[in-house]
Every structure is written in structure tokens, then in C-alpha cells.
mmCIF file of C-alpha atoms in Angstrom:
data_model
loop_
_atom_site.group_PDB
_atom_site.id
_atom_site.type_symbol
_atom_site.label_atom_id
_atom_site.label_comp_id
_atom_site.label_asym_id
_atom_site.label_seq_id
_atom_site.Cartn_x
_atom_site.Cartn_y
_atom_site.Cartn_z
ATOM 1 C CA MET A 131 5.883 36.968 -86.360
ATOM 2 C CA GLU A 132 8.225 39.886 -86.911
ATOM 3 C CA THR A 133 11.388 37.875 -87.599
ATOM 4 C CA THR A 134 9.609 35.625 -90.105
ATOM 5 C CA TRP A 135 8.194 38.582 -92.009
ATOM 6 C CA LEU A 136 11.517 40.424 -92.033
ATOM 7 C CA SER A 137 13.402 37.314 -93.194
ATOM 8 C CA ILE A 138 11.002 36.772 -96.087
ATOM 9 C CA ALA A 139 10.950 40.486 -96.960
ATOM 10 C CA ARG A 140 14.748 40.546 -97.047
ATOM 11 C CA TYR A 141 14.753 37.563 -99.395
ATOM 12 C CA GLN A 142 12.053 38.937 -101.688
ATOM 13 C CA ALA A 143 13.852 42.285 -101.898
ATOM 14 C CA TYR A 144 16.988 40.534 -103.252
ATOM 15 C CA ASN A 145 19.016 41.405 -100.159
ATOM 16 C CA VAL A 146 20.443 37.905 -99.666
ATOM 17 C CA ARG A 147 23.450 36.353 -101.362
ATOM 18 C CA ALA A 148 24.851 32.965 -102.275
ATOM 19 C CA PHE A 149 26.889 33.239 -99.075
ATOM 20 C CA ASP A 150 25.179 31.955 -97.065
ATOM 21 C CA LEU A 151 21.546 31.293 -97.926
ATOM 22 C CA GLY A 152 22.373 30.077 -101.423
ATOM 23 C CA ILE A 153 24.907 27.471 -100.376
ATOM 24 C CA MET A 154 22.785 26.256 -97.459
ATOM 25 C CA SER A 155 19.755 25.907 -99.736
ATOM 26 C CA GLN A 156 21.781 23.976 -102.289
ATOM 27 C CA ALA A 157 23.234 21.724 -99.593
ATOM 28 C CA ILE A 158 19.833 20.934 -98.086
ATOM 29 C CA TRP A 159 18.333 20.418 -101.548
ATOM 30 C CA SER A 160 21.108 17.911 -102.259
ATOM 31 C CA ALA A 161 20.036 15.970 -99.177
ATOM 32 C CA THR A 162 16.577 15.582 -100.733
ATOM 33 C CA GLN A 163 18.368 13.928 -103.666
ATOM 34 C CA GLY A 164 20.260 11.506 -101.444
ATOM 35 C CA HIS A 165 23.547 13.420 -101.260
ATOM 36 C CA PRO A 166 25.451 14.439 -98.067
ATOM 37 C CA LEU A 167 24.654 18.168 -98.000
ATOM 38 C CA VAL A 168 26.691 18.975 -101.103
ATOM 39 C CA PHE A 169 27.088 22.510 -102.438
ATOM 40 C CA THR A 170 29.428 24.059 -104.978
ATOM 41 C CA ILE A 171 32.081 26.635 -104.207
ATOM 42 C CA GLU A 172 34.741 27.877 -106.613
ATOM 43 C CA GLY A 173 33.523 25.243 -109.049
ATOM 44 C CA ILE A 174 34.166 22.414 -106.575
ATOM 45 C CA ALA A 175 31.550 20.156 -104.985
ATOM 46 C CA LEU A 176 31.899 20.168 -101.208
ATOM 47 C CA SER A 177 29.826 18.671 -98.407
ATOM 48 C CA ARG A 178 28.803 20.698 -95.384
ATOM 49 C CA LEU A 179 30.079 17.687 -93.442
ATOM 50 C CA ALA A 180 33.568 18.650 -94.604
ATOM 51 C CA ARG A 181 33.191 22.197 -93.258
ATOM 52 C CA HIS A 182 31.045 22.685 -90.178
ATOM 53 C CA VAL A 183 29.333 19.294 -89.876
ATOM 54 C CA GLU A 184 25.727 20.482 -89.685
ATOM 55 C CA PHE A 185 23.771 17.229 -89.435
ATOM 56 C CA ILE A 186 20.752 19.288 -88.370
ATOM 57 C CA TYR A 187 20.237 20.211 -92.021
ATOM 58 C CA PHE A 188 19.155 16.641 -92.767
ATOM 59 C CA LEU A 189 16.133 17.273 -90.531
ATOM 60 C CA LEU A 190 15.240 20.291 -92.663
ATOM 61 C CA ALA A 191 15.456 18.289 -95.895
ATOM 62 C CA PRO A 192 11.896 16.822 -95.673
ATOM 63 C CA LEU A 193 10.481 20.335 -95.293
ATOM 64 C CA TYR A 194 12.571 21.503 -98.234
ATOM 65 C CA ALA A 195 11.326 18.564 -100.306
ATOM 66 C CA LEU A 196 7.742 19.680 -99.674
ATOM 67 C CA TRP A 197 8.404 23.383 -100.272
ATOM 68 C CA PRO A 198 11.646 23.642 -102.300
ATOM 69 C CA THR A 199 12.444 27.303 -101.783
ATOM 70 C CA PRO A 200 14.983 29.098 -99.574
ATOM 71 C CA GLN A 201 12.054 30.811 -97.893
ATOM 72 C CA THR A 202 11.193 27.476 -96.267
ATOM 73 C CA LEU A 203 14.517 27.527 -94.443
ATOM 74 C CA LEU A 204 14.072 31.135 -93.347
ATOM 75 C CA VAL A 205 10.625 30.405 -91.928
ATOM 76 C CA ALA A 206 11.838 27.238 -90.172
ATOM 77 C CA GLN A 207 14.741 29.093 -88.562
ATOM 78 C CA SER A 208 12.501 31.948 -87.450
ATOM 79 C CA LEU A 209 9.899 29.615 -85.944
ATOM 80 C CA LEU A 210 12.559 27.668 -84.074
ATOM 81 C CA TYR A 211 13.947 30.947 -82.747
ATOM 82 C CA VAL A 212 10.508 31.896 -81.435
ATOM 83 C CA ALA A 213 10.103 28.408 -79.950
ATOM 84 C CA GLY A 214 13.094 29.200 -77.740
ATOM 85 C CA THR A 215 10.826 31.444 -75.668
ATOM 86 C CA PHE A 216 8.978 28.408 -74.274
ATOM 87 C CA PRO A 217 11.834 26.752 -72.357
ATOM 88 C CA LEU A 218 13.050 30.178 -71.259
ATOM 89 C CA TYR A 219 9.640 31.141 -69.913
ATOM 90 C CA ILE A 220 9.135 27.790 -68.165
ATOM 91 C CA LEU A 221 12.612 27.882 -66.633
ATOM 92 C CA ALA A 222 12.239 31.490 -65.476
ATOM 93 C CA LEU A 223 8.769 30.803 -64.043
ATOM 94 C CA ARG A 224 10.071 27.787 -62.131
ATOM 95 C CA ARG A 225 13.034 29.698 -60.725
ATOM 96 C CA LEU A 226 11.549 33.159 -60.177
ATOM 97 C CA ARG A 227 7.954 32.127 -59.399
ATOM 98 C CA SER A 228 6.663 35.194 -61.169
ATOM 99 C CA SER A 229 4.830 35.029 -64.485
ATOM 100 C CA GLY A 230 5.610 38.681 -65.113
ATOM 101 C CA ALA A 231 9.346 38.225 -64.604
ATOM 102 C CA ALA A 232 9.300 35.061 -66.725
ATOM 103 C CA LEU A 233 7.568 36.940 -69.519
ATOM 104 C CA VAL A 234 10.177 39.704 -69.371
ATOM 105 C CA ILE A 235 12.989 37.143 -69.638
ATOM 106 C CA ALA A 236 11.364 35.551 -72.685
ATOM 107 C CA LEU A 237 10.834 38.939 -74.336
ATOM 108 C CA ILE A 238 14.432 39.989 -73.679
ATOM 109 C CA TYR A 239 15.560 36.940 -75.639
ATOM 110 C CA LEU A 240 12.970 37.405 -78.376
ATOM 111 C CA PHE A 241 13.934 41.028 -79.044
ATOM 112 C CA TYR A 242 17.633 40.766 -78.229
ATOM 113 C CA PRO A 243 19.323 42.719 -81.071
ATOM 114 C CA VAL A 244 22.260 40.341 -81.554
ATOM 115 C CA ALA A 245 19.976 37.305 -81.631
ATOM 116 C CA GLN A 246 17.607 38.943 -84.105
ATOM 117 C CA THR A 247 20.547 39.895 -86.312
ATOM 118 C CA ALA A 248 21.613 36.250 -86.394
ATOM 119 C CA VAL A 249 18.106 35.104 -87.324
ATOM 120 C CA LEU A 250 17.842 37.672 -90.111
ATOM 121 C CA PHE A 251 21.249 36.786 -91.580
ATOM 122 C CA ASP A 252 20.305 33.880 -93.862
ATOM 123 C CA ILE A 253 20.408 30.470 -92.129
ATOM 124 C CA HIS A 254 23.193 28.992 -90.005
ATOM 125 C CA GLY A 255 23.596 25.981 -87.790
ATOM 126 C CA ASP A 256 24.711 27.991 -84.774
ATOM 127 C CA THR A 257 21.580 30.145 -85.023
ATOM 128 C CA LEU A 258 19.489 26.974 -84.931
ATOM 129 C CA ALA A 259 21.504 25.780 -81.927
ATOM 130 C CA MET A 260 20.589 28.851 -79.864
ATOM 131 C CA PRO A 261 16.948 27.941 -79.039
ATOM 132 C CA LEU A 262 17.766 24.221 -78.908
ATOM 133 C CA PHE A 263 20.302 24.900 -76.166
ATOM 134 C CA PHE A 264 17.586 26.575 -74.103
ATOM 135 C CA PHE A 265 15.645 23.307 -74.249
ATOM 136 C CA VAL A 266 18.807 21.567 -73.003
ATOM 137 C CA ILE A 267 19.072 23.895 -69.997
ATOM 138 C CA GLU A 268 15.373 23.626 -69.158
ATOM 139 C CA ALA A 269 15.470 19.812 -69.261
ATOM 140 C CA LEU A 270 18.626 19.866 -67.149
ATOM 141 C CA ASP A 271 16.958 22.061 -64.551
ATOM 142 C CA ARG A 272 14.055 19.622 -64.073
ATOM 143 C CA LYS A 273 16.368 16.588 -64.339
ATOM 144 C CA ALA A 274 14.455 15.162 -67.291
ATOM 145 C CA TRP A 275 17.389 13.125 -68.539
ATOM 146 C CA ARG A 276 15.770 11.609 -71.625
ATOM 147 C CA SER A 277 14.659 15.012 -72.844
ATOM 148 C CA TYR A 278 18.055 16.409 -71.898
ATOM 149 C CA THR A 279 19.795 13.793 -74.042
ATOM 150 C CA VAL A 280 17.525 14.379 -77.045
ATOM 151 C CA TRP A 281 17.961 18.152 -76.953
ATOM 152 C CA LEU A 282 21.695 17.775 -76.379
ATOM 153 C CA VAL A 283 22.064 15.582 -79.473
ATOM 154 C CA LEU A 284 20.024 18.015 -81.568
ATOM 155 C CA THR A 285 22.120 20.934 -80.355
ATOM 156 C CA LEU A 286 25.377 19.126 -81.127
ATOM 157 C CA SER A 287 24.114 18.350 -84.624
ATOM 158 C CA CYS A 288 23.968 22.058 -85.480
ATOM 159 C CA LYS A 289 27.724 22.684 -85.849
ATOM 160 C CA PHE A 290 30.926 20.983 -84.804
ATOM 161 C CA TYR A 291 32.118 23.740 -82.486
ATOM 162 C CA ILE A 292 28.943 23.529 -80.403
ATOM 163 C CA ALA A 293 30.815 20.588 -78.874
ATOM 164 C CA GLY A 294 32.986 23.122 -77.043
ATOM 165 C CA LEU A 295 29.892 24.684 -75.481
ATOM 166 C CA VAL A 296 28.563 21.285 -74.422
ATOM 167 C CA ALA A 297 31.912 20.212 -72.966
ATOM 168 C CA ALA A 298 32.082 23.492 -71.041
ATOM 169 C CA LEU A 299 28.551 22.936 -69.732
ATOM 170 C CA GLY A 300 29.636 19.523 -68.497
ATOM 171 C CA GLY A 301 32.658 20.991 -66.751
ATOM 172 C CA LEU A 302 30.492 23.643 -65.127
ATOM 173 C CA LEU A 303 28.036 21.043 -63.868
ATOM 174 C CA TRP A 304 30.883 18.954 -62.482
ATOM 175 C CA LEU A 305 32.278 21.946 -60.598
ATOM 176 C CA ARG A 306 28.831 22.689 -59.181
ATOM 177 C CA GLY A 307 28.576 19.201 -57.686
ATOM 178 C CA GLN A 308 26.608 17.402 -60.401
ATOM 179 C CA ARG A 309 29.527 15.062 -61.003
ATOM 180 C CA ARG A 310 27.896 12.240 -62.946
ATOM 181 C CA ILE A 311 25.847 14.254 -65.430
ATOM 182 C CA GLY A 312 28.639 16.803 -65.663
ATOM 183 C CA LEU A 313 31.222 14.175 -66.553
ATOM 184 C CA MET A 314 28.920 12.518 -69.083
ATOM 185 C CA THR A 315 28.073 15.844 -70.718
ATOM 186 C CA ALA A 316 31.718 16.902 -70.883
ATOM 187 C CA LEU A 317 32.759 13.574 -72.402
ATOM 188 C CA ILE A 318 29.972 13.690 -74.977
ATOM 189 C CA GLY A 319 31.001 17.202 -76.007
ATOM 190 C CA LEU A 320 34.694 16.356 -76.099
ATOM 191 C CA LEU A 321 34.295 13.105 -78.044
ATOM 192 C CA TRP A 322 31.838 14.655 -80.488
ATOM 193 C CA GLY A 323 34.184 17.571 -81.083
ATOM 194 C CA ILE A 324 37.086 15.230 -81.819
ATOM 195 C CA ALA A 325 34.973 12.997 -84.065
ATOM 196 C CA THR A 326 33.530 15.851 -86.092
ATOM 197 C CA PHE A 327 36.590 18.058 -86.455
ATOM 198 C CA TRP A 328 39.235 15.412 -87.109
ATOM 199 C CA VAL A 329 37.320 12.396 -88.439
ATOM 200 C CA ILE A 330 34.044 13.342 -90.154
ATOM 201 C CA ARG A 331 35.426 16.475 -91.805
ATOM 202 C CA SER A 332 38.399 14.539 -93.142
ATOM 203 C CA PHE A 333 36.190 11.726 -94.433
ATOM 204 C CA PHE A 334 34.078 14.075 -96.556
ATOM 205 C CA ALA A 335 36.910 16.398 -97.597
ATOM 206 C CA PRO A 336 37.678 16.441 -101.359
ATOM 207 C CA PRO A 337 41.213 16.491 -102.824
ATOM 208 C CA GLU A 338 40.995 20.302 -102.897
ATOM 209 C CA ALA A 339 40.267 20.362 -99.149
ATOM 210 C CA ALA A 340 43.020 22.815 -98.196
ATOM 211 C CA GLN A 341 41.811 25.314 -100.800
ATOM 212 C CA LEU A 342 38.312 25.180 -99.299
ATOM 213 C CA GLN A 343 39.278 25.341 -95.598
ATOM 214 C CA ALA A 344 38.271 21.699 -95.152
ATOM 215 C CA THR A 345 41.514 20.604 -93.492
ATOM 216 C CA THR A 346 42.414 21.348 -89.885
ATOM 217 C CA ALA A 347 45.380 23.579 -90.736
ATOM 218 C CA SER A 348 43.616 25.521 -93.492
ATOM 219 C CA TYR A 349 40.522 26.024 -91.338
ATOM 220 C CA VAL A 350 42.467 27.397 -88.373
ATOM 221 C CA SER A 351 44.577 29.583 -90.661
ATOM 222 C CA HIS A 352 41.513 30.925 -92.468
ATOM 223 C CA TYR A 353 39.584 31.873 -89.339
ATOM 224 C CA PHE A 354 42.356 32.705 -86.870
ATOM 225 C CA GLY A 355 45.546 33.177 -88.884
ATOM 226 C CA ASP A 356 45.626 36.924 -89.534
ATOM 227 C CA TRP A 357 47.017 38.265 -86.258
ATOM 228 C CA GLN A 358 47.862 41.608 -87.826
ATOM 229 C CA ASN A 359 44.205 42.081 -88.672
ATOM 230 C CA ILE A 360 43.262 41.367 -85.053
ATOM 231 C CA LYS A 361 45.818 43.915 -83.872
ATOM 232 C CA ASP A 362 44.596 46.557 -86.328
ATOM 233 C CA THR A 363 40.926 46.072 -85.440
ATOM 234 C CA ILE A 364 41.181 45.522 -81.695
ATOM 235 C CA GLY A 365 39.243 48.733 -81.020
ATOM 236 C CA ILE A 366 36.219 47.865 -83.134
ATOM 237 C CA ARG A 367 36.286 44.318 -81.774
ATOM 238 C CA ALA A 368 36.113 45.724 -78.238
ATOM 239 C CA VAL A 369 33.123 47.871 -79.211
ATOM 240 C CA ILE A 370 31.392 44.845 -80.731
ATOM 241 C CA ALA A 371 32.062 42.851 -77.554
ATOM 242 C CA LEU A 372 30.469 45.644 -75.525
ATOM 243 C CA ILE A 373 27.408 45.699 -77.788
ATOM 244 C CA VAL A 374 27.042 41.925 -77.569
ATOM 245 C CA PHE A 375 27.590 41.518 -73.834
ATOM 246 C CA LEU A 376 26.278 44.721 -72.227
ATOM 247 C CA PRO A 377 22.566 43.797 -72.286
ATOM 248 C CA VAL A 378 23.440 40.331 -70.947
ATOM 249 C CA LEU A 379 25.450 41.795 -68.082
ATOM 250 C CA LEU A 380 22.365 43.592 -66.792
ATOM 251 C CA LEU A 381 21.138 40.185 -65.622
ATOM 252 C CA GLY A 382 24.233 38.022 -65.934
ATOM 253 C CA TRP A 383 26.113 39.673 -63.070
ATOM 254 C CA ARG A 384 23.764 37.851 -60.695
ATOM 255 C CA ALA A 385 25.096 34.496 -61.949
ATOM 256 C CA PRO A 386 28.424 35.338 -63.623
ATOM 257 C CA ILE A 387 29.534 31.726 -63.932
ATOM 258 C CA TRP A 388 26.972 31.249 -66.717
ATOM 259 C CA LEU A 389 28.641 34.025 -68.715
ATOM 260 C CA PHE A 390 31.524 31.585 -69.084
ATOM 261 C CA LEU A 391 29.345 29.464 -71.377
ATOM 262 C CA ALA A 392 28.505 32.476 -73.522
ATOM 263 C CA GLY A 393 32.201 33.233 -73.855
ATOM 264 C CA ILE A 394 32.940 29.765 -75.254
ATOM 265 C CA ILE A 395 31.256 30.788 -78.514
ATOM 266 C CA THR A 396 31.482 34.575 -78.548
ATOM 267 C CA ILE A 397 35.162 35.043 -77.687
ATOM 268 C CA PRO A 398 36.482 32.920 -80.601
ATOM 269 C CA THR A 399 33.992 34.700 -82.866
ATOM 270 C CA LEU A 400 35.271 38.101 -81.744
ATOM 271 C CA LEU A 401 38.849 36.970 -82.433
ATOM 272 C CA SER A 402 38.071 35.416 -85.804
ATOM 273 C CA THR A 403 39.551 36.940 -88.948
ATOM 274 C CA GLY A 404 37.372 34.898 -91.281
ATOM 275 C CA PRO A 405 34.405 36.290 -93.241
ATOM 276 C CA GLY A 406 31.844 34.704 -90.925
ATOM 277 C CA SER A 407 30.805 31.469 -89.298
ATOM 278 C CA SER A 408 29.247 29.818 -92.333
#
């Protein structure tokens, strides 16, 4: 388990910081005490539900209660990442009818540099969403609607902006002729995005919300407000985009419409001027 070992080694070598493993650990620990994922920043108590709405962390709280150390979260994230190989392998085997090709697809994901970098960078809701979304796609492919719904809900619980990915998936399905499930998926994504970004975040926001990027305006300004920075760094951003997408294009050109889904998350990230997606 290479990613698990590297995650733990990074932690034990004091190569992690409060941002982000520290604040995620504190937030999940607070859930074990009956609080809504509360952490402290700049001396102010703030809930993760006022920032990125990561309900998935409540599911990690029982594990953290049993083994109250940040290493528990690193191991859980790494194991979930590895678990993403199963739906990928099954889906590829069903579609390609070749165990060898299916194995290659699973290994490409497992050793994909950008994905491994995400797993090794502390713990984040969107990293947890990555393998969960593969379970969504696999259930969709075999039309297992109950499983599809469960995995979809779990994926949405990882971060509020995953709603954009889900809504886009619904739109894609609708365009490809799966009108009913496409419409339902798009509506679920759209309604969840509205509820999380404008309702849940506001409900848990403290009086100092604007200072902590917990209001709509302050959040958008913090992550996308420095246009001069984007202009000055457009070259390096283009290089990063090439690094991220080039390996995908080796296979993705055969079904380019699915690259649209990848762009829903990666393009805003490439244009962000914030310090990260925590």
C-alpha cells in the first residue's frame, strides 16, 4: 500500500501542516464530541459546513473516535483511493471484455501522478469524492439505480462544488438519450448545490463570516478575485493544465465528451487564485 505508507511517513516526518490536515482533524474530532465539524482559524471557531460543506467527514468521525490521530484519516483516505480501482476494473472489464486491458485502466488510475499527489496532500473532501464517483459511474453503467443513488449521495457529501459535477453528469446523460435519469441527476446536483452554497453555509456562518470566506461574496473574491494574478501566471497555469490532462488525453480522445466532466472541476481549479481547495 504505497500511498498509505507515504502518507504516514510524510506525517511522521513532520511534513504536514495545520492547513489542511490539522484543521480537518480538529473538525472531525469535534464531530466525535457532538459538534458540527468545528475548527479554529484566526482565533475564530468555524464549522466546515460554513466553508465547503463536507458532510462526508461525519462518516469518518466513528473511526476517529476509535483511533483519535490524524493518521487514521490519512489511512482511510488512502484505502478509499485504492478502493476506486474496483469499480474501474469492473467497468473496464464489462466494456472492453479484456482482463488485461481492465487491469491497465485500474493501474493507470492507481499510479496517476496528479491523483497520487492529491492523496498525499493531507485529507480533502474532493479527494474522497474521486473514488466514490467511480462507483457512481459503474452503478450507472449497469443501471443499478439503488446503488447509483447511494454512491451519488456519498459523492455529493464530499464538498459542495461536487454538485456541479453531478449536475453536468445529468446533463450529459440527458443529451445522450437517458432523459429520465439524466434529468433527475441534474436536478439533484443543481438543488444540492443551491442548498449547500446559499443555505447551509449561511446557516453555519459566524458573525465573522466575511473574514473567513464563509459568505458568497467573500468566497468568490478569495478564490477567483485576483484577475491580475491569473494574467501574470497564465503560462504556468497552461503548463499545469498540460501536466494534468495530457495522460488523460491518451485515452480520453476516444470519448472526448467525458472530458467535459473532468473540466467541470479542473478548469475552475486552474483559474483559482486561492491557496488551495481546502
